[in-house]
PDB file of C-alpha atoms in Angstrom:
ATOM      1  CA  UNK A   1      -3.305   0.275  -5.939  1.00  0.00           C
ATOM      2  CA  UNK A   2      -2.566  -3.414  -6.568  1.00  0.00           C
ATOM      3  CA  UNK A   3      -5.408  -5.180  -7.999  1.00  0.00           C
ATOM      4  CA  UNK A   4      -6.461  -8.928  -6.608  1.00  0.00           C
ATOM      5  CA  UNK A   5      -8.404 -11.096  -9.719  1.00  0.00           C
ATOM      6  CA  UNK A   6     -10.201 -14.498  -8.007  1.00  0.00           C
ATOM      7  CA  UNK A   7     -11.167 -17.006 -10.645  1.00  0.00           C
ATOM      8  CA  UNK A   8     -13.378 -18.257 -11.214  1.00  0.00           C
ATOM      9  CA  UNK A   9     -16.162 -15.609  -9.644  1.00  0.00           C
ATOM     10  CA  UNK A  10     -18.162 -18.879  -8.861  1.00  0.00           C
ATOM     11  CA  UNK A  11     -18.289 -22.538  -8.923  1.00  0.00           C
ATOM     12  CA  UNK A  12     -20.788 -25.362  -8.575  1.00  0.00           C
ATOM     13  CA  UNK A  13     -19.285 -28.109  -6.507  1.00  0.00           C
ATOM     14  CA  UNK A  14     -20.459 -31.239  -4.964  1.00  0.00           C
ATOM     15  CA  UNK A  15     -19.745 -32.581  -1.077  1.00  0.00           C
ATOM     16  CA  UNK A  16     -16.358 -34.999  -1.132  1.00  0.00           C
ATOM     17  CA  UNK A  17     -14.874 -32.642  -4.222  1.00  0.00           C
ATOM     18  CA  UNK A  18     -11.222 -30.709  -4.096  1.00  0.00           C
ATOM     19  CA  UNK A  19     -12.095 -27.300  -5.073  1.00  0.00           C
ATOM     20  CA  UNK A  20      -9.501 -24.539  -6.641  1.00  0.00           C
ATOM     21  CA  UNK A  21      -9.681 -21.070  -6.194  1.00  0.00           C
ATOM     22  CA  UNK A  22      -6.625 -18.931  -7.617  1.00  0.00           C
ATOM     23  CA  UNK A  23      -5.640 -15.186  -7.044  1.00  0.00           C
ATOM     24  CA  UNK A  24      -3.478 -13.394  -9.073  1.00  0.00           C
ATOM     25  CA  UNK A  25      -1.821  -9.806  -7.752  1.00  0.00           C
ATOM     26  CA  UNK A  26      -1.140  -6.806 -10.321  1.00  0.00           C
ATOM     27  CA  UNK A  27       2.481  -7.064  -9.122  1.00  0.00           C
ATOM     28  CA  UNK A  28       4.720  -9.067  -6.874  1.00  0.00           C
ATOM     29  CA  UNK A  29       3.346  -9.199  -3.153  1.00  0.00           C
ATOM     30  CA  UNK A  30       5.854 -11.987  -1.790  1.00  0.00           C
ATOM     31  CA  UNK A  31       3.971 -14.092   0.419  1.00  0.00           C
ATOM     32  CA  UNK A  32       1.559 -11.511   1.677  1.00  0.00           C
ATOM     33  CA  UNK A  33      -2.018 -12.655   0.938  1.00  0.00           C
ATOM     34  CA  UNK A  34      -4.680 -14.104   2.896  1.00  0.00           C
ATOM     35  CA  UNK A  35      -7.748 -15.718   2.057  1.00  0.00           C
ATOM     36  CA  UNK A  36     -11.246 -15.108   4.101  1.00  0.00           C
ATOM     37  CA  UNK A  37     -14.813 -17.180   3.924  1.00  0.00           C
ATOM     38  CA  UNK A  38     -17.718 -15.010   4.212  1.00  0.00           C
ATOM     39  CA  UNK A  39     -21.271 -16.929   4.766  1.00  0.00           C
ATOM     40  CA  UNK A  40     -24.458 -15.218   3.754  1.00  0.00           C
ATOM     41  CA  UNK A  41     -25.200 -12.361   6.073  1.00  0.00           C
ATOM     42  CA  UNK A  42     -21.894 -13.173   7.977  1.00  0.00           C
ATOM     43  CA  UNK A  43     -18.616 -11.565   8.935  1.00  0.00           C
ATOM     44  CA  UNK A  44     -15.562 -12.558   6.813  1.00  0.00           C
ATOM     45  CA  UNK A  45     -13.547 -15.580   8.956  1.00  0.00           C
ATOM     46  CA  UNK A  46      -9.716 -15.769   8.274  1.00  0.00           C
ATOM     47  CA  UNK A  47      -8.652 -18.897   6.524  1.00  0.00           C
ATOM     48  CA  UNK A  48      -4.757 -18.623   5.407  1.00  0.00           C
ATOM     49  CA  UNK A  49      -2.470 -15.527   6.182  1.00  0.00           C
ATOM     50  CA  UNK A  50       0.778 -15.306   5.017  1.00  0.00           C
ATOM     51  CA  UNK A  51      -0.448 -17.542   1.763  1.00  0.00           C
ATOM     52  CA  UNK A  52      -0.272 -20.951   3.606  1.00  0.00           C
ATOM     53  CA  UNK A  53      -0.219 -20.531   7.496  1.00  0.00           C
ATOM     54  CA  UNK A  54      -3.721 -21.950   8.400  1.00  0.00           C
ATOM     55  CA  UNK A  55      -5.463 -19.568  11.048  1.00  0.00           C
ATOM     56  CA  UNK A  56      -5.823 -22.019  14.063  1.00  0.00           C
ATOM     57  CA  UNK A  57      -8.942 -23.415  14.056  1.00  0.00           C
ATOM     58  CA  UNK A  58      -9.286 -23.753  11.087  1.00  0.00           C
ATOM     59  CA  UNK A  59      -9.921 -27.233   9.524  1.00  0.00           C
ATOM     60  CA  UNK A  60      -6.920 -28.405   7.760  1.00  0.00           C
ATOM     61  CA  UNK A  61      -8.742 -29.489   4.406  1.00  0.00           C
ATOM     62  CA  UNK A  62      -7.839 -25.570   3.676  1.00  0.00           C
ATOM     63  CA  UNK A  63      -4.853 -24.871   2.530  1.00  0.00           C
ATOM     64  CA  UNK A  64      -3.225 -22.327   0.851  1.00  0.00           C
ATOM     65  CA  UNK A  65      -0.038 -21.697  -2.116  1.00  0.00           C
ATOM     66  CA  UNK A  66       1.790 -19.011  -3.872  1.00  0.00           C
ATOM     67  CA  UNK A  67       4.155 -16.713  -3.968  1.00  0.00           C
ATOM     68  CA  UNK A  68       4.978 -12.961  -5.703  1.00  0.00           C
ATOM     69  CA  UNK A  69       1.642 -12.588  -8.063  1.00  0.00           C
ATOM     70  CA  UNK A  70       0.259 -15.915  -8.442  1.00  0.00           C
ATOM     71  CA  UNK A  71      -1.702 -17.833  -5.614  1.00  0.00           C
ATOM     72  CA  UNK A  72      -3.452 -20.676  -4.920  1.00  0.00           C
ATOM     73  CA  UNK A  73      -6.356 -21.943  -2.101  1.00  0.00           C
ATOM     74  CA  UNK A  74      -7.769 -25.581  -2.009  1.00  0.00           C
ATOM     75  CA  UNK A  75     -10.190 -26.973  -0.432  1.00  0.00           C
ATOM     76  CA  UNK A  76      -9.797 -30.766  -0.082  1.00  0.00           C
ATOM     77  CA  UNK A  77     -13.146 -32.876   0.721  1.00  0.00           C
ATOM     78  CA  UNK A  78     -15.206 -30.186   0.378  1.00  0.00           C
ATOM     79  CA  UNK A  79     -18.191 -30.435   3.314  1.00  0.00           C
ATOM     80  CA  UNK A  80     -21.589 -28.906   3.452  1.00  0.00           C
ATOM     81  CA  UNK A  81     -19.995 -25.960   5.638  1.00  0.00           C
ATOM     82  CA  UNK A  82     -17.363 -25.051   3.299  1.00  0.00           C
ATOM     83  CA  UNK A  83     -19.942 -23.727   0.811  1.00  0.00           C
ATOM     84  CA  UNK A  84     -19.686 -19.657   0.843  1.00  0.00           C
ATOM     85  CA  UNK A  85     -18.015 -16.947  -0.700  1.00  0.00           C
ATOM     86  CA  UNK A  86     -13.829 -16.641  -0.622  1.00  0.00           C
ATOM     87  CA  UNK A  87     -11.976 -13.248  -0.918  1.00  0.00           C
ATOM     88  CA  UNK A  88      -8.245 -12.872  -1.078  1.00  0.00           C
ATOM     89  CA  UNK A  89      -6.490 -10.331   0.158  1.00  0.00           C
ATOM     90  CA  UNK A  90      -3.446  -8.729  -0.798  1.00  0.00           C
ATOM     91  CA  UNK A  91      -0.989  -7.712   2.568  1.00  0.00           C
ATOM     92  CA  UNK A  92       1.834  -6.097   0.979  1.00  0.00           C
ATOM     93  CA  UNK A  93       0.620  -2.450   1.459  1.00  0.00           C
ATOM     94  CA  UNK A  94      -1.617  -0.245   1.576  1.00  0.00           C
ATOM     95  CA  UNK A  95      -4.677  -0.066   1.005  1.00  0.00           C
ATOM     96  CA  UNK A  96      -4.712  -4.107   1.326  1.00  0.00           C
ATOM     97  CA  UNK A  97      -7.005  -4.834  -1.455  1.00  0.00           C
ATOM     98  CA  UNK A  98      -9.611  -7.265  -1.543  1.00  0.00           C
ATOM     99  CA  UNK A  99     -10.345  -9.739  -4.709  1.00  0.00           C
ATOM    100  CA  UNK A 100     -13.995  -9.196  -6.020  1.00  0.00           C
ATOM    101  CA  UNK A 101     -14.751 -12.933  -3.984  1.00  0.00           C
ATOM    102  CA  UNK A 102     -15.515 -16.935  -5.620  1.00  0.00           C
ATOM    103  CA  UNK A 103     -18.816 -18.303  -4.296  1.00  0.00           C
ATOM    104  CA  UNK A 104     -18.703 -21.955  -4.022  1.00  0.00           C
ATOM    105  CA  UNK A 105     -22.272 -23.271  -4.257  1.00  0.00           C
ATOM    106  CA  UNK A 106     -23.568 -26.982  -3.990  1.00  0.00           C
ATOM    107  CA  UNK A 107     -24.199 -28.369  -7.629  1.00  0.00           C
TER     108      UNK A 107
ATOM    109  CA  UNK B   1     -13.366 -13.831  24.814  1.00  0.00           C
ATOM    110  CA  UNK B   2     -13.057 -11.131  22.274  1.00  0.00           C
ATOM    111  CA  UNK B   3     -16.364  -9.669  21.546  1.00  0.00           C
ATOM    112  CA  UNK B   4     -16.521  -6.426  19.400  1.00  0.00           C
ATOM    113  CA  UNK B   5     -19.490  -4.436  18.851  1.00  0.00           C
ATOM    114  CA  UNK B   6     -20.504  -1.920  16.320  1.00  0.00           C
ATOM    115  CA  UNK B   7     -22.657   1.051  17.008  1.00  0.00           C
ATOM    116  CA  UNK B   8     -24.216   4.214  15.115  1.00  0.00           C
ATOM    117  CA  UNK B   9     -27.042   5.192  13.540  1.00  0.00           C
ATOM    118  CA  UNK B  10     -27.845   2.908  10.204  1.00  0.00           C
ATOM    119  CA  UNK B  11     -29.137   6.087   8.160  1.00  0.00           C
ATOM    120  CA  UNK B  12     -27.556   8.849   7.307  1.00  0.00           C
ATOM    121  CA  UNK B  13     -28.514  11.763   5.385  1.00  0.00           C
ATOM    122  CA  UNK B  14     -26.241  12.611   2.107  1.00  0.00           C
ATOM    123  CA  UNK B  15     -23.800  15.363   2.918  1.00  0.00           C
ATOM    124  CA  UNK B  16     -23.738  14.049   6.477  1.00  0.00           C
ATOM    125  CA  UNK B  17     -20.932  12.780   8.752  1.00  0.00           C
ATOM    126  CA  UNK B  18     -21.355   8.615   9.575  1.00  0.00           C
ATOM    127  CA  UNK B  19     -20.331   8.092  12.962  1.00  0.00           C
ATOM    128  CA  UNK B  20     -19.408   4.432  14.224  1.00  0.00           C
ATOM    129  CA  UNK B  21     -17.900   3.186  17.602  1.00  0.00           C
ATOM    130  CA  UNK B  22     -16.597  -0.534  18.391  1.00  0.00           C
ATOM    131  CA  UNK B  23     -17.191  -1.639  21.273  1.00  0.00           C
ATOM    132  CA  UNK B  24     -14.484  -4.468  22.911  1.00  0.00           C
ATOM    133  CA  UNK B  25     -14.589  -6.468  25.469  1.00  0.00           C
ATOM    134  CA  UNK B  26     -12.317  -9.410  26.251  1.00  0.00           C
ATOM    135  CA  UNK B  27      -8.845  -7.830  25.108  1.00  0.00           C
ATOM    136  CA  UNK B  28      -7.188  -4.107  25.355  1.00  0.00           C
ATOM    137  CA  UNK B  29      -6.823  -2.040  22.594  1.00  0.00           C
ATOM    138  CA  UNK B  30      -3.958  -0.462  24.050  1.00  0.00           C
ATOM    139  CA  UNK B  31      -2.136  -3.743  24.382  1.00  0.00           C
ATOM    140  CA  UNK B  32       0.075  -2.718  21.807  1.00  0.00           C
ATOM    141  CA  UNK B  33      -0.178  -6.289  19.669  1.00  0.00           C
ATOM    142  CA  UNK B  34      -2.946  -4.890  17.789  1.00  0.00           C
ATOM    143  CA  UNK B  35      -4.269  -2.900  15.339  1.00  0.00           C
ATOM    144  CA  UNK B  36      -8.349  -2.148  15.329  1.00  0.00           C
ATOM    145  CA  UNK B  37     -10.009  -0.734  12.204  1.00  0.00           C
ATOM    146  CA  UNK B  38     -12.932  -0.771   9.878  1.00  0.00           C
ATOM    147  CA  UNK B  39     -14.028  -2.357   6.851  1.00  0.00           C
ATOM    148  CA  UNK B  40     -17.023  -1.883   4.467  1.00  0.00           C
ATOM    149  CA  UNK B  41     -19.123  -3.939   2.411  1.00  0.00           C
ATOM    150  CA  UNK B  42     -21.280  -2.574  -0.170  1.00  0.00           C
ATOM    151  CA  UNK B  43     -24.861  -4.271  -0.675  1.00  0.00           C
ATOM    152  CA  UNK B  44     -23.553  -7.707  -3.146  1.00  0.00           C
ATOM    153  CA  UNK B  45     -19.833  -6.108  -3.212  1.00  0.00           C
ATOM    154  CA  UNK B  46     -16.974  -7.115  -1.992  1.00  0.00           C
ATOM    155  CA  UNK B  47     -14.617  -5.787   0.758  1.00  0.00           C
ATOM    156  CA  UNK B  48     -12.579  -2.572   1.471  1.00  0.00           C
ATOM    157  CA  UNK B  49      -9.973  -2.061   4.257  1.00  0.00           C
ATOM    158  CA  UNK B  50     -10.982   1.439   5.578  1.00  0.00           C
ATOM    159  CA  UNK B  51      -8.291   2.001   8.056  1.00  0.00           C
ATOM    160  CA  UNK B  52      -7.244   1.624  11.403  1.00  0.00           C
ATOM    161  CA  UNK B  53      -5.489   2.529  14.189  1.00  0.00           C
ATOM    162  CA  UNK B  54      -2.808   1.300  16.457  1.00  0.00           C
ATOM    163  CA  UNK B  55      -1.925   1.346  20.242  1.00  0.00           C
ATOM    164  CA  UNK B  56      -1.614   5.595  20.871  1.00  0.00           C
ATOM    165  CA  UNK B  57      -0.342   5.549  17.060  1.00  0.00           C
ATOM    166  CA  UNK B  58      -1.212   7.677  14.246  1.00  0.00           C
ATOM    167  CA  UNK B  59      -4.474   5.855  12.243  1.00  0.00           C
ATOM    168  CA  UNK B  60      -3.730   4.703   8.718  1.00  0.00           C
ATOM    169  CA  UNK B  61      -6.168   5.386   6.292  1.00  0.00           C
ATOM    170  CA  UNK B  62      -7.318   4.221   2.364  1.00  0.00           C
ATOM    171  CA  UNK B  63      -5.993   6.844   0.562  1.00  0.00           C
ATOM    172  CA  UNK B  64      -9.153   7.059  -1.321  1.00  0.00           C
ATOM    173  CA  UNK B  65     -11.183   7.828   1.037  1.00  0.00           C
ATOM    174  CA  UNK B  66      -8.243  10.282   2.646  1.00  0.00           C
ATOM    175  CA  UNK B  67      -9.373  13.486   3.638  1.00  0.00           C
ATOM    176  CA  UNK B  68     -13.704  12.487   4.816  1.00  0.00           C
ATOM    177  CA  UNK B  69     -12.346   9.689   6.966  1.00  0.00           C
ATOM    178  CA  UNK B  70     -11.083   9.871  10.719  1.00  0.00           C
ATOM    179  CA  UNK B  71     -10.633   6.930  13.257  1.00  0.00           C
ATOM    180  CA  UNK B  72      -9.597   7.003  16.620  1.00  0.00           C
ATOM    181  CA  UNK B  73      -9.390   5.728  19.836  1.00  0.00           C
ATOM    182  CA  UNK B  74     -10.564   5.941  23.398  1.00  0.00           C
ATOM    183  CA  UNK B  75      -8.094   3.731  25.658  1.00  0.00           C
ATOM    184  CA  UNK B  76     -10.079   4.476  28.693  1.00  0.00           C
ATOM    185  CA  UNK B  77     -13.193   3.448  27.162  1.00  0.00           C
ATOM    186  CA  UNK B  78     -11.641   0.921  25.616  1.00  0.00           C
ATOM    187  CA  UNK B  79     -13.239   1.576  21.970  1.00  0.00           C
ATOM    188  CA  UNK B  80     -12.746   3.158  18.884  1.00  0.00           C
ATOM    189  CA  UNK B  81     -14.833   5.159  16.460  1.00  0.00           C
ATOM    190  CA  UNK B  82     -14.882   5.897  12.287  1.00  0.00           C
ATOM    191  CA  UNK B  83     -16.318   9.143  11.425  1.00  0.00           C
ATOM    192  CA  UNK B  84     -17.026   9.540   7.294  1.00  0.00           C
ATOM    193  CA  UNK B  85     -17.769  12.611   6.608  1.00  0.00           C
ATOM    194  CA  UNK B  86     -19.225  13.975   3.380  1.00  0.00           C
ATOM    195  CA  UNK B  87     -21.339  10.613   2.365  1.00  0.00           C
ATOM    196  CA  UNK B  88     -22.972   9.953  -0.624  1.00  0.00           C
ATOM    197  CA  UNK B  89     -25.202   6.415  -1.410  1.00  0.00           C
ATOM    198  CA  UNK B  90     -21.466   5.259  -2.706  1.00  0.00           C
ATOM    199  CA  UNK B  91     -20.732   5.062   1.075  1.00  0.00           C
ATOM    200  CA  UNK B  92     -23.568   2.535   1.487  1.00  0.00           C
ATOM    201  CA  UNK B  93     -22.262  -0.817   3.275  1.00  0.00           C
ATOM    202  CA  UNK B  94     -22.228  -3.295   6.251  1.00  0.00           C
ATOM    203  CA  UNK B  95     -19.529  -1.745   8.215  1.00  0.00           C
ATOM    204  CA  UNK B  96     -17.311  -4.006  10.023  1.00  0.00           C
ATOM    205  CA  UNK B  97     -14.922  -3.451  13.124  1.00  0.00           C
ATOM    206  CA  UNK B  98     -12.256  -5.366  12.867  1.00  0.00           C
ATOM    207  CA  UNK B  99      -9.230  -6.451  14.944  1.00  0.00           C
ATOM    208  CA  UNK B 100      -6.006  -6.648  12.946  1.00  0.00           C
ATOM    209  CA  UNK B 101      -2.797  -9.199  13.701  1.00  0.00           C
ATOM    210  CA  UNK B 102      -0.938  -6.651  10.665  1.00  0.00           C
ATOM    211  CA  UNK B 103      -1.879  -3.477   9.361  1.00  0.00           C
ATOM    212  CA  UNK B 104      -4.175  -5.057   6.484  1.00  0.00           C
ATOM    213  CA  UNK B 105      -4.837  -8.681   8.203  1.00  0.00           C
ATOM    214  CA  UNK B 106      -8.122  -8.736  10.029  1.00  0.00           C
ATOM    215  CA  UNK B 107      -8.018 -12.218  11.971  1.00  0.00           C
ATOM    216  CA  UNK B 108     -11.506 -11.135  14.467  1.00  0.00           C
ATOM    217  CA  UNK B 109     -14.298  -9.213  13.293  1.00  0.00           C
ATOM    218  CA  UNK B 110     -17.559  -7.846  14.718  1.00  0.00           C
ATOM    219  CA  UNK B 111     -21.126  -8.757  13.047  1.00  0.00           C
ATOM    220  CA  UNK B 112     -21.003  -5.622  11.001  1.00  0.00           C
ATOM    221  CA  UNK B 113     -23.519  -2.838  11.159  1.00  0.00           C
ATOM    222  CA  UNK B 114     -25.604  -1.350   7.432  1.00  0.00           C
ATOM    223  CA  UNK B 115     -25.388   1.940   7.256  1.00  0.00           C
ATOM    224  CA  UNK B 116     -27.360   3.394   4.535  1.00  0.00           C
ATOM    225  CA  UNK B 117     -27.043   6.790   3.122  1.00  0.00           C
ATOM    226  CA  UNK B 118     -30.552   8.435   1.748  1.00  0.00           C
ATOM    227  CA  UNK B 119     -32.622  11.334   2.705  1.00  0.00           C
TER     228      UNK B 119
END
């Protein structure tokens, strides 16, 4: 299977900063990742597909980078909202693994 | 609006077959533009993409869990069901119905449903 890494697994961040969260793929993928936001207790919401198509509705202080192993989200302004836990997501092929998730809290 | 709904029982005995059915309302799974699957959450884990199934297509399926798990569909209900089958407390998780724009790329989801495996 082709492994996802997130770092950093966590962050402390404060409202107004530009946050970085970067996924890295065990082997090329193209441009075939996606990144979710999970909130305690909450379903996953699609962010980015396709490493930098924002999902509509989706503010545009996301936005996403990469291609073939290395990838990129940012989140620009960060607001009381935004803080959660963010998976990529590898869509090359099967099984479409999951990164073990950064969880942005308020420092 | 899409709505999807999970239900089954939330405990299940070890050695015992988890059963699941999604519930939708507000589009047609046999639409053909979709794919509708499951994915699990372990208790503080992250995700895994189950499997789904698309249209009157053959599922697709995590090959590790290839062999316990089955999902299909029921156009004129309009739903579609997981069935695990073997369980141990490894198969302990919020399990999530899921409608897919790609085979891996889950862009609606339902609440999710814990199912916990224990006698």
């Amino acid at each position: 299977d082709i492994q996802m890494t997130q770092s950093p697994s966590s962050l402390s961040a404060s409202v107004g900063d530009n946050v970085t969260v970067t996924c890295r793929a065990s082997q090329s993928i193209s441009r075939s990742l996606n990144w979710y936001q999970q909130k305690l207790g909450k379903a996953p919401k699609l962010l980015i597909y396709a490493a930098s198509s924002l999902q509509s509705d989706v503010p545009s202080r996301f936005s996403g980078s990469g291609s073939g192993t290395d990838f990129t989200l940012i989140i620009s302004s960060l607001q009381p909202e935004d803080f959660a836990t963010y998976y990529c997501q590898q869509s090359w092929k099967t099984p479409g693994t999951f990164g073990q998730g950064t969880k942005v809290d308020i420092k | 609006q899409l709505q999807l709904r999970e239900s089954g029982p939330g405990l299940v005995k070890p050695s015992e077959t988890l059963s699941l059915t999604c519930i939708v309302s507000g589009d047609s799974i046999v639409s053909g533009i979709y794919y509708w699957g499951w994915i699990r959450q372990p208790p503080e884990k992250g995700l895994e993409w189950i499997g789904n199934v698309y249209s009157s297509g053959s599922p697709y399926y995590n090959p590790s869990l290839k062999g316990r798990v089955t999902i299909s569909a029921d156009m004129s209900k309009n739903q579609f069901s997981l069935r695990l089958s073997s369980v141990t407390a490894a198969d302990t998780a919020v399990y999530y119905c899921a409608r897919q724009i790609t085979k891996w790329t889950t862009d609606f989801w339902g609440p999710g449903t814990l199912v916990t495996v224990s006698s």
